[in-house]
């Protein structure tokens, strides 16, 4: 299966003005990120607006990405859904398509017991016949699992690791130590360098759609134990990421992609389009970001 870890772009889904998936832009985005040196893609995650797409659309997104990628980068497909039936259907599809792994948010809205959540995860892990990653994102999913809950889930070897999207790096570090060889991806781009210092094997992030070079470079520095330089780069990246967060990360990423020549279109409703002033501020912040030196250090 090869090793997981490294920098994975959590792909946005470009949409046409009429709301259809813009497959040509999605293909361009995949190849542009491969050219920047990303190690993989996280497909149909939060950033893709997966919960605003039908299961059929999610399958099409994965198929398009798989074809364009052509085995160059690893593919983790997020298959989480409110309904177990749909999640299992998506997991089976990911397996058939040749993805490298699946991942899932815990089922949300209803408040499930830990035994119900574990039941869900065991079925998802079985359906794809692929390694699985738990997607921990309590701020969005509303599901807060403790380290003890992760210990129960991760005791099953079909789980290769987790995507930890939380500022709680103490919890991430505790999870990382639960099992030898567990793969932990940091999910908040703005704390990647800190997460790496505490053992994260890589990062999965939305901002990599536009600024992958910053994180590919940061990872090189981290692998060379140049933590101070990595932290400096994190700050430079964060000066820009803070502006994305201020105006809405997904809309802002799409705005910058479009300005840079990959027409990403709007986010789906109920997301609102960006205002003109926000767009200008983002473009100015991106120009400032591009003025930094992003050339790669020697390996
Ligand atoms: O994929 C992303 N999570 C979401 C991970 O956006 C839901 C992150 O990349 C954040 O967008 C980013 C900004 O907080 O770290």
Tab-separated table of C-alpha atoms and ligand atoms in Angstrom:
chain	number	residue	atom	x	y	z
A	1	UNK	CA	0.000	0.000	0.000
A	2	UNK	CA	2.988	2.320	0.363
A	3	UNK	CA	3.386	4.922	3.057
A	4	UNK	CA	0.911	7.684	3.790
A	5	UNK	CA	2.123	11.076	4.938
A	6	UNK	CA	3.201	14.353	3.403
A	7	UNK	CA	1.247	17.234	1.960
A	8	UNK	CA	-2.235	16.430	0.649
A	9	UNK	CA	-4.445	19.048	-0.969
A	10	UNK	CA	-8.075	18.939	0.206
A	11	UNK	CA	-9.481	19.739	-3.211
A	12	UNK	CA	-12.166	22.352	-3.742
A	13	UNK	CA	-14.850	21.509	-6.315
A	14	UNK	CA	-14.940	24.079	-9.104
A	15	UNK	CA	-18.528	24.817	-10.147
A	16	UNK	CA	-19.894	26.447	-13.294
A	17	UNK	CA	-22.185	29.496	-12.936
A	18	UNK	CA	-25.193	27.163	-13.417
A	19	UNK	CA	-24.010	25.027	-10.486
A	20	UNK	CA	-22.651	22.032	-12.431
A	21	UNK	CA	-19.241	20.591	-11.607
A	22	UNK	CA	-16.555	22.209	-13.758
A	23	UNK	CA	-14.551	19.111	-14.631
A	24	UNK	CA	-12.055	20.934	-16.855
A	25	UNK	CA	-11.082	23.236	-13.967
A	26	UNK	CA	-10.932	20.318	-11.538
A	27	UNK	CA	-8.482	18.530	-13.836
A	28	UNK	CA	-6.344	21.670	-14.170
A	29	UNK	CA	-6.306	22.060	-10.390
A	30	UNK	CA	-5.153	18.467	-9.866
A	31	UNK	CA	-2.267	18.767	-12.298
A	32	UNK	CA	-1.240	22.214	-11.005
A	33	UNK	CA	-0.979	20.766	-7.488
A	34	UNK	CA	0.950	17.699	-8.640
A	35	UNK	CA	3.382	20.073	-10.370
A	36	UNK	CA	3.881	21.887	-7.053
A	37	UNK	CA	4.975	18.621	-5.461
A	38	UNK	CA	2.022	17.594	-3.300
A	39	UNK	CA	2.075	13.990	-2.110
A	40	UNK	CA	-1.629	13.385	-2.350
A	41	UNK	CA	-5.209	14.590	-2.536
A	42	UNK	CA	-8.063	14.449	-0.073
A	43	UNK	CA	-11.092	14.169	-2.316
A	44	UNK	CA	-14.708	15.007	-1.411
A	45	UNK	CA	-13.902	16.353	2.049
A	46	UNK	CA	-15.348	19.430	3.758
A	47	UNK	CA	-13.428	21.707	1.401
A	48	UNK	CA	-15.062	20.068	-1.636
A	49	UNK	CA	-18.504	21.075	-0.334
A	50	UNK	CA	-19.251	17.333	-0.217
A	51	UNK	CA	-22.300	17.850	1.976
A	52	UNK	CA	-23.751	20.143	-0.685
A	53	UNK	CA	-23.294	17.545	-3.425
A	54	UNK	CA	-25.299	14.448	-4.318
A	55	UNK	CA	-23.696	11.016	-3.997
A	56	UNK	CA	-23.621	10.844	-7.812
A	57	UNK	CA	-21.718	14.129	-8.007
A	58	UNK	CA	-19.247	12.973	-5.369
A	59	UNK	CA	-18.574	9.836	-7.390
A	60	UNK	CA	-17.995	11.926	-10.511
A	61	UNK	CA	-15.543	14.178	-8.675
A	62	UNK	CA	-13.530	11.147	-7.528
A	63	UNK	CA	-13.542	9.583	-10.995
A	64	UNK	CA	-12.363	12.852	-12.571
A	65	UNK	CA	-9.569	13.279	-10.018
A	66	UNK	CA	-8.448	9.638	-10.368
A	67	UNK	CA	-8.227	9.946	-14.144
A	68	UNK	CA	-6.320	13.239	-14.132
A	69	UNK	CA	-3.996	12.160	-11.335
A	70	UNK	CA	-3.063	8.953	-13.138
A	71	UNK	CA	-1.319	7.476	-10.110
A	72	UNK	CA	1.010	10.461	-9.592
A	73	UNK	CA	-0.172	11.376	-6.073
A	74	UNK	CA	-1.983	9.345	-3.413
A	75	UNK	CA	-5.753	9.585	-3.165
A	76	UNK	CA	-7.737	9.540	0.066
A	77	UNK	CA	-11.458	9.730	-0.632
A	78	UNK	CA	-13.778	11.083	2.035
A	79	UNK	CA	-16.968	9.031	2.026
A	80	UNK	CA	-18.672	10.329	5.161
A	81	UNK	CA	-22.412	10.931	5.008
A	82	UNK	CA	-25.309	11.324	7.375
A	83	UNK	CA	-26.715	8.020	6.165
A	84	UNK	CA	-24.634	4.870	6.639
A	85	UNK	CA	-26.093	3.416	3.457
A	86	UNK	CA	-24.757	6.334	1.422
A	87	UNK	CA	-21.347	6.239	3.136
A	88	UNK	CA	-21.016	2.527	2.361
A	89	UNK	CA	-22.025	3.070	-1.255
A	90	UNK	CA	-19.371	5.803	-1.590
A	91	UNK	CA	-16.763	3.630	0.152
A	92	UNK	CA	-17.408	0.721	-2.218
A	93	UNK	CA	-17.175	3.099	-5.157
A	94	UNK	CA	-13.841	4.491	-3.880
A	95	UNK	CA	-12.541	0.941	-3.607
A	96	UNK	CA	-13.623	0.121	-7.162
A	97	UNK	CA	-12.064	3.339	-8.500
A	98	UNK	CA	-8.664	2.440	-7.076
A	99	UNK	CA	-8.349	5.121	-4.371
A	100	UNK	CA	-5.548	4.489	-1.860
A	101	UNK	CA	-7.704	4.997	1.240
A	102	UNK	CA	-11.054	6.201	2.487
A	103	UNK	CA	-11.850	8.604	5.289
A	104	UNK	CA	-14.980	9.658	7.115
A	105	UNK	CA	-16.304	12.279	9.432
A	106	UNK	CA	-18.452	10.707	12.188
A	107	UNK	CA	-22.132	10.628	11.214
A	108	UNK	CA	-23.640	13.865	12.477
A	109	UNK	CA	-26.875	15.707	13.361
A	110	UNK	CA	-28.324	12.944	15.583
A	111	UNK	CA	-26.379	12.387	18.755
A	112	UNK	CA	-25.053	8.852	18.574
A	113	UNK	CA	-23.487	6.790	21.340
A	114	UNK	CA	-19.859	5.803	20.968
A	115	UNK	CA	-20.956	2.221	20.228
A	116	UNK	CA	-23.113	3.487	17.372
A	117	UNK	CA	-20.224	5.540	16.003
A	118	UNK	CA	-17.857	2.579	16.264
A	119	UNK	CA	-20.422	0.426	14.444
A	120	UNK	CA	-20.511	3.002	11.637
A	121	UNK	CA	-16.743	3.145	11.321
A	122	UNK	CA	-16.342	-0.638	11.274
A	123	UNK	CA	-18.807	-0.910	8.401
A	124	UNK	CA	-17.114	1.879	6.433
A	125	UNK	CA	-13.689	0.288	6.965
A	126	UNK	CA	-15.041	-3.027	5.700
A	127	UNK	CA	-16.887	-1.680	2.653
A	128	UNK	CA	-13.965	-0.174	0.752
A	129	UNK	CA	-11.441	-2.902	1.517
A	130	UNK	CA	-8.935	-0.043	1.786
A	131	UNK	CA	-7.063	1.545	4.702
A	132	UNK	CA	-9.322	4.053	6.458
A	133	UNK	CA	-8.707	7.392	8.156
A	134	UNK	CA	-10.929	8.842	10.847
A	135	UNK	CA	-11.711	12.479	10.141
A	136	UNK	CA	-11.755	14.327	13.435
A	137	UNK	CA	-13.298	17.765	12.999
A	138	UNK	CA	-15.357	18.485	16.120
A	139	UNK	CA	-15.960	22.180	15.324
A	140	UNK	CA	-17.895	21.287	12.141
A	141	UNK	CA	-19.241	17.792	12.858
A	142	UNK	CA	-20.341	18.581	16.398
A	143	UNK	CA	-18.951	15.193	17.452
A	144	UNK	CA	-16.218	15.371	20.096
A	145	UNK	CA	-14.436	12.080	20.622
A	146	UNK	CA	-11.957	11.584	23.454
A	147	UNK	CA	-8.578	9.869	23.301
A	148	UNK	CA	-10.195	6.765	24.848
A	149	UNK	CA	-12.721	6.640	21.996
A	150	UNK	CA	-9.915	6.905	19.443
A	151	UNK	CA	-8.083	4.109	21.246
A	152	UNK	CA	-11.098	1.838	20.731
A	153	UNK	CA	-11.438	2.743	17.053
A	154	UNK	CA	-7.760	2.644	16.203
A	155	UNK	CA	-7.270	-0.758	17.802
A	156	UNK	CA	-8.720	-2.045	14.535
A	157	UNK	CA	-5.802	-2.312	12.091
A	158	UNK	CA	-7.940	-1.375	9.111
A	159	UNK	CA	-7.600	2.182	10.390
A	160	UNK	CA	-4.345	3.633	9.133
A	161	UNK	CA	-4.732	6.858	11.097
A	162	UNK	CA	-6.589	10.116	11.445
A	163	UNK	CA	-7.005	13.548	9.952
A	164	UNK	CA	-7.014	15.824	12.966
A	165	UNK	CA	-8.700	19.154	12.247
A	166	UNK	CA	-8.584	20.791	15.638
A	167	UNK	CA	-6.317	23.277	17.347
A	168	UNK	CA	-5.959	20.785	20.217
A	169	UNK	CA	-2.460	19.531	19.475
A	170	UNK	CA	-2.236	17.883	22.887
A	171	UNK	CA	-5.041	15.552	21.868
A	172	UNK	CA	-3.339	14.970	18.504
A	173	UNK	CA	-0.083	14.052	20.205
A	174	UNK	CA	-1.882	11.632	22.568
A	175	UNK	CA	-3.624	9.958	19.616
A	176	UNK	CA	-0.343	9.666	17.690
A	177	UNK	CA	1.142	7.688	20.598
A	178	UNK	CA	-1.751	5.193	20.721
A	179	UNK	CA	-0.200	2.827	18.229
A	180	UNK	CA	3.117	2.384	16.426
A	181	UNK	CA	2.937	3.424	12.802
A	182	UNK	CA	-0.313	5.339	13.111
A	183	UNK	CA	-0.475	8.083	10.472
A	184	UNK	CA	-1.624	11.462	11.742
A	185	UNK	CA	-2.443	14.277	9.344
A	186	UNK	CA	-2.733	17.799	10.673
A	187	UNK	CA	-5.949	19.358	9.366
A	188	UNK	CA	-5.584	23.007	10.291
A	189	UNK	CA	-3.058	24.444	7.874
A	190	UNK	CA	-2.238	27.345	10.167
A	191	UNK	CA	-0.758	25.015	12.845
A	192	UNK	CA	1.039	22.517	10.611
A	193	UNK	CA	4.568	23.336	11.815
A	194	UNK	CA	3.460	22.916	15.446
A	195	UNK	CA	1.640	19.675	14.668
A	196	UNK	CA	4.717	18.345	12.836
A	197	UNK	CA	6.869	19.136	15.883
A	198	UNK	CA	4.507	16.933	17.904
A	199	UNK	CA	4.674	14.043	15.470
A	200	UNK	CA	2.191	14.714	12.646
A	201	UNK	CA	3.199	12.774	9.524
A	202	UNK	CA	1.818	15.369	7.183
A	203	UNK	CA	-1.035	17.732	6.543
A	204	UNK	CA	-4.295	17.734	4.616
A	205	UNK	CA	-5.472	21.235	3.865
A	206	UNK	CA	-7.749	23.467	1.885
A	207	UNK	CA	-5.307	26.346	1.469
A	208	UNK	CA	-2.923	24.018	-0.403
A	209	UNK	CA	-5.201	24.421	-3.436
A	210	UNK	CA	-3.499	27.807	-3.861
A	211	UNK	CA	-0.376	27.793	-1.647
A	212	UNK	CA	0.882	24.188	-1.724
A	213	UNK	CA	4.476	25.394	-2.294
A	214	UNK	CA	4.568	26.922	1.199
A	215	UNK	CA	3.694	23.595	2.823
A	216	UNK	CA	5.803	21.414	0.550
A	217	UNK	CA	8.736	23.667	1.489
A	218	UNK	CA	7.807	23.652	5.183
A	219	UNK	CA	7.748	19.872	5.175
A	220	UNK	CA	11.201	19.706	3.549
A	221	UNK	CA	12.565	21.983	6.284
A	222	UNK	CA	10.885	19.883	8.976
A	223	UNK	CA	12.373	16.683	7.528
A	224	UNK	CA	15.772	18.441	7.658
A	225	UNK	CA	15.089	19.346	11.337
A	226	UNK	CA	15.140	23.036	10.464
A	227	UNK	CA	12.216	23.830	12.747
A	228	UNK	CA	13.004	27.498	13.170
A	229	UNK	CA	12.912	28.117	9.434
A	230	UNK	CA	9.707	26.070	9.163
A	231	UNK	CA	8.081	28.229	11.836
A	232	UNK	CA	9.102	31.371	9.929
A	233	UNK	CA	7.421	30.022	6.795
A	234	UNK	CA	4.343	29.128	8.812
A	235	UNK	CA	4.065	32.748	9.907
A	236	UNK	CA	4.413	33.995	6.331
A	237	UNK	CA	1.728	31.547	5.200
A	238	UNK	CA	-0.481	32.499	8.140
A	239	UNK	CA	-0.346	36.216	7.262
A	240	UNK	CA	-2.216	35.172	4.127
A	241	UNK	CA	-4.361	32.395	5.661
A	242	UNK	CA	-5.698	34.863	8.254
A	243	UNK	CA	-7.204	36.888	5.391
A	244	UNK	CA	-8.766	33.723	3.906
A	245	UNK	CA	-10.331	32.890	7.264
A	246	UNK	CA	-11.620	36.452	7.644
A	247	UNK	CA	-13.562	36.293	4.365
A	248	UNK	CA	-14.539	32.595	4.344
A	249	UNK	CA	-11.890	30.022	3.451
A	250	UNK	CA	-13.685	28.225	0.608
A	251	UNK	CA	-15.024	31.305	-1.193
A	252	UNK	CA	-11.639	32.986	-0.803
A	253	UNK	CA	-9.688	30.017	-2.187
A	254	UNK	CA	-12.010	29.879	-5.181
A	255	UNK	CA	-11.627	33.601	-5.757
A	256	UNK	CA	-7.830	33.358	-5.799
A	257	UNK	CA	-7.872	30.271	-8.032
A	258	UNK	CA	-10.072	32.077	-10.529
A	259	UNK	CA	-7.839	35.166	-10.429
A	260	UNK	CA	-4.840	32.878	-11.046
A	261	UNK	CA	-6.417	31.280	-14.128
A	262	UNK	CA	-8.329	28.238	-12.861
A	263	UNK	CA	-12.009	29.156	-13.013
A	264	UNK	CA	-13.353	27.734	-9.737
A	265	UNK	CA	-16.731	29.494	-9.771
A	266	UNK	CA	-18.808	30.185	-6.668
A	267	UNK	CA	-19.490	28.035	-3.626
A	268	UNK	CA	-22.881	26.388	-3.462
A	269	UNK	CA	-25.742	27.954	-1.543
A	270	UNK	CA	-26.279	28.791	1.206
A	271	UNK	CA	-22.705	30.117	0.978
A	272	UNK	CA	-22.828	33.698	-0.245
A	273	UNK	CA	-20.571	35.117	-2.941
A	274	UNK	CA	-17.612	37.235	-1.867
A	275	UNK	CA	-18.087	40.988	-1.839
A	276	UNK	CA	-15.939	43.199	-4.058
A	277	UNK	CA	-13.922	44.718	-1.220
A	278	UNK	CA	-13.139	41.259	0.179
A	279	UNK	CA	-11.950	40.132	-3.255
A	280	UNK	CA	-9.586	43.113	-3.504
A	281	UNK	CA	-8.186	42.534	-0.030
A	282	UNK	CA	-7.578	38.869	-0.850
A	283	UNK	CA	-5.794	39.661	-4.094
A	284	UNK	CA	-3.542	42.179	-2.317
A	285	UNK	CA	-2.738	39.634	0.421
A	286	UNK	CA	-1.987	36.975	-2.200
A	287	UNK	CA	0.337	39.356	-4.085
A	288	UNK	CA	2.165	39.991	-0.806
A	289	UNK	CA	2.399	36.219	-0.191
A	290	UNK	CA	3.873	35.714	-3.678
A	291	UNK	CA	6.591	38.271	-2.935
A	292	UNK	CA	8.149	35.838	-0.427
A	293	UNK	CA	10.807	33.369	-1.533
A	294	UNK	CA	9.142	29.990	-2.074
A	295	UNK	CA	12.017	28.250	-3.861
A	296	UNK	CA	12.706	24.784	-2.490
A	297	UNK	CA	15.673	24.052	-0.222
A	298	UNK	CA	17.925	21.193	-1.318
A	299	UNK	CA	16.616	17.762	-0.266
B	1	LIG	O1	-9.072	20.331	5.184
B	1	LIG	C1	-9.478	22.359	6.245
B	1	LIG	N1	-10.674	22.250	6.930
B	1	LIG	C2	-11.743	22.949	6.526
B	1	LIG	C3	-8.861	21.009	6.115
B	1	LIG	O2	-11.681	23.936	5.884
B	1	LIG	C4	-13.064	22.483	6.867
B	1	LIG	C5	-8.414	23.361	6.703
B	1	LIG	O3	-7.525	23.415	5.640
B	1	LIG	C6	-8.952	24.747	7.014
B	1	LIG	O4	-9.744	25.208	5.954
B	1	LIG	C7	-7.838	25.757	7.203
B	1	LIG	C8	-8.385	27.099	7.685
B	1	LIG	O5	-8.821	27.005	9.004
B	1	LIG	O6	-6.918	25.270	8.098
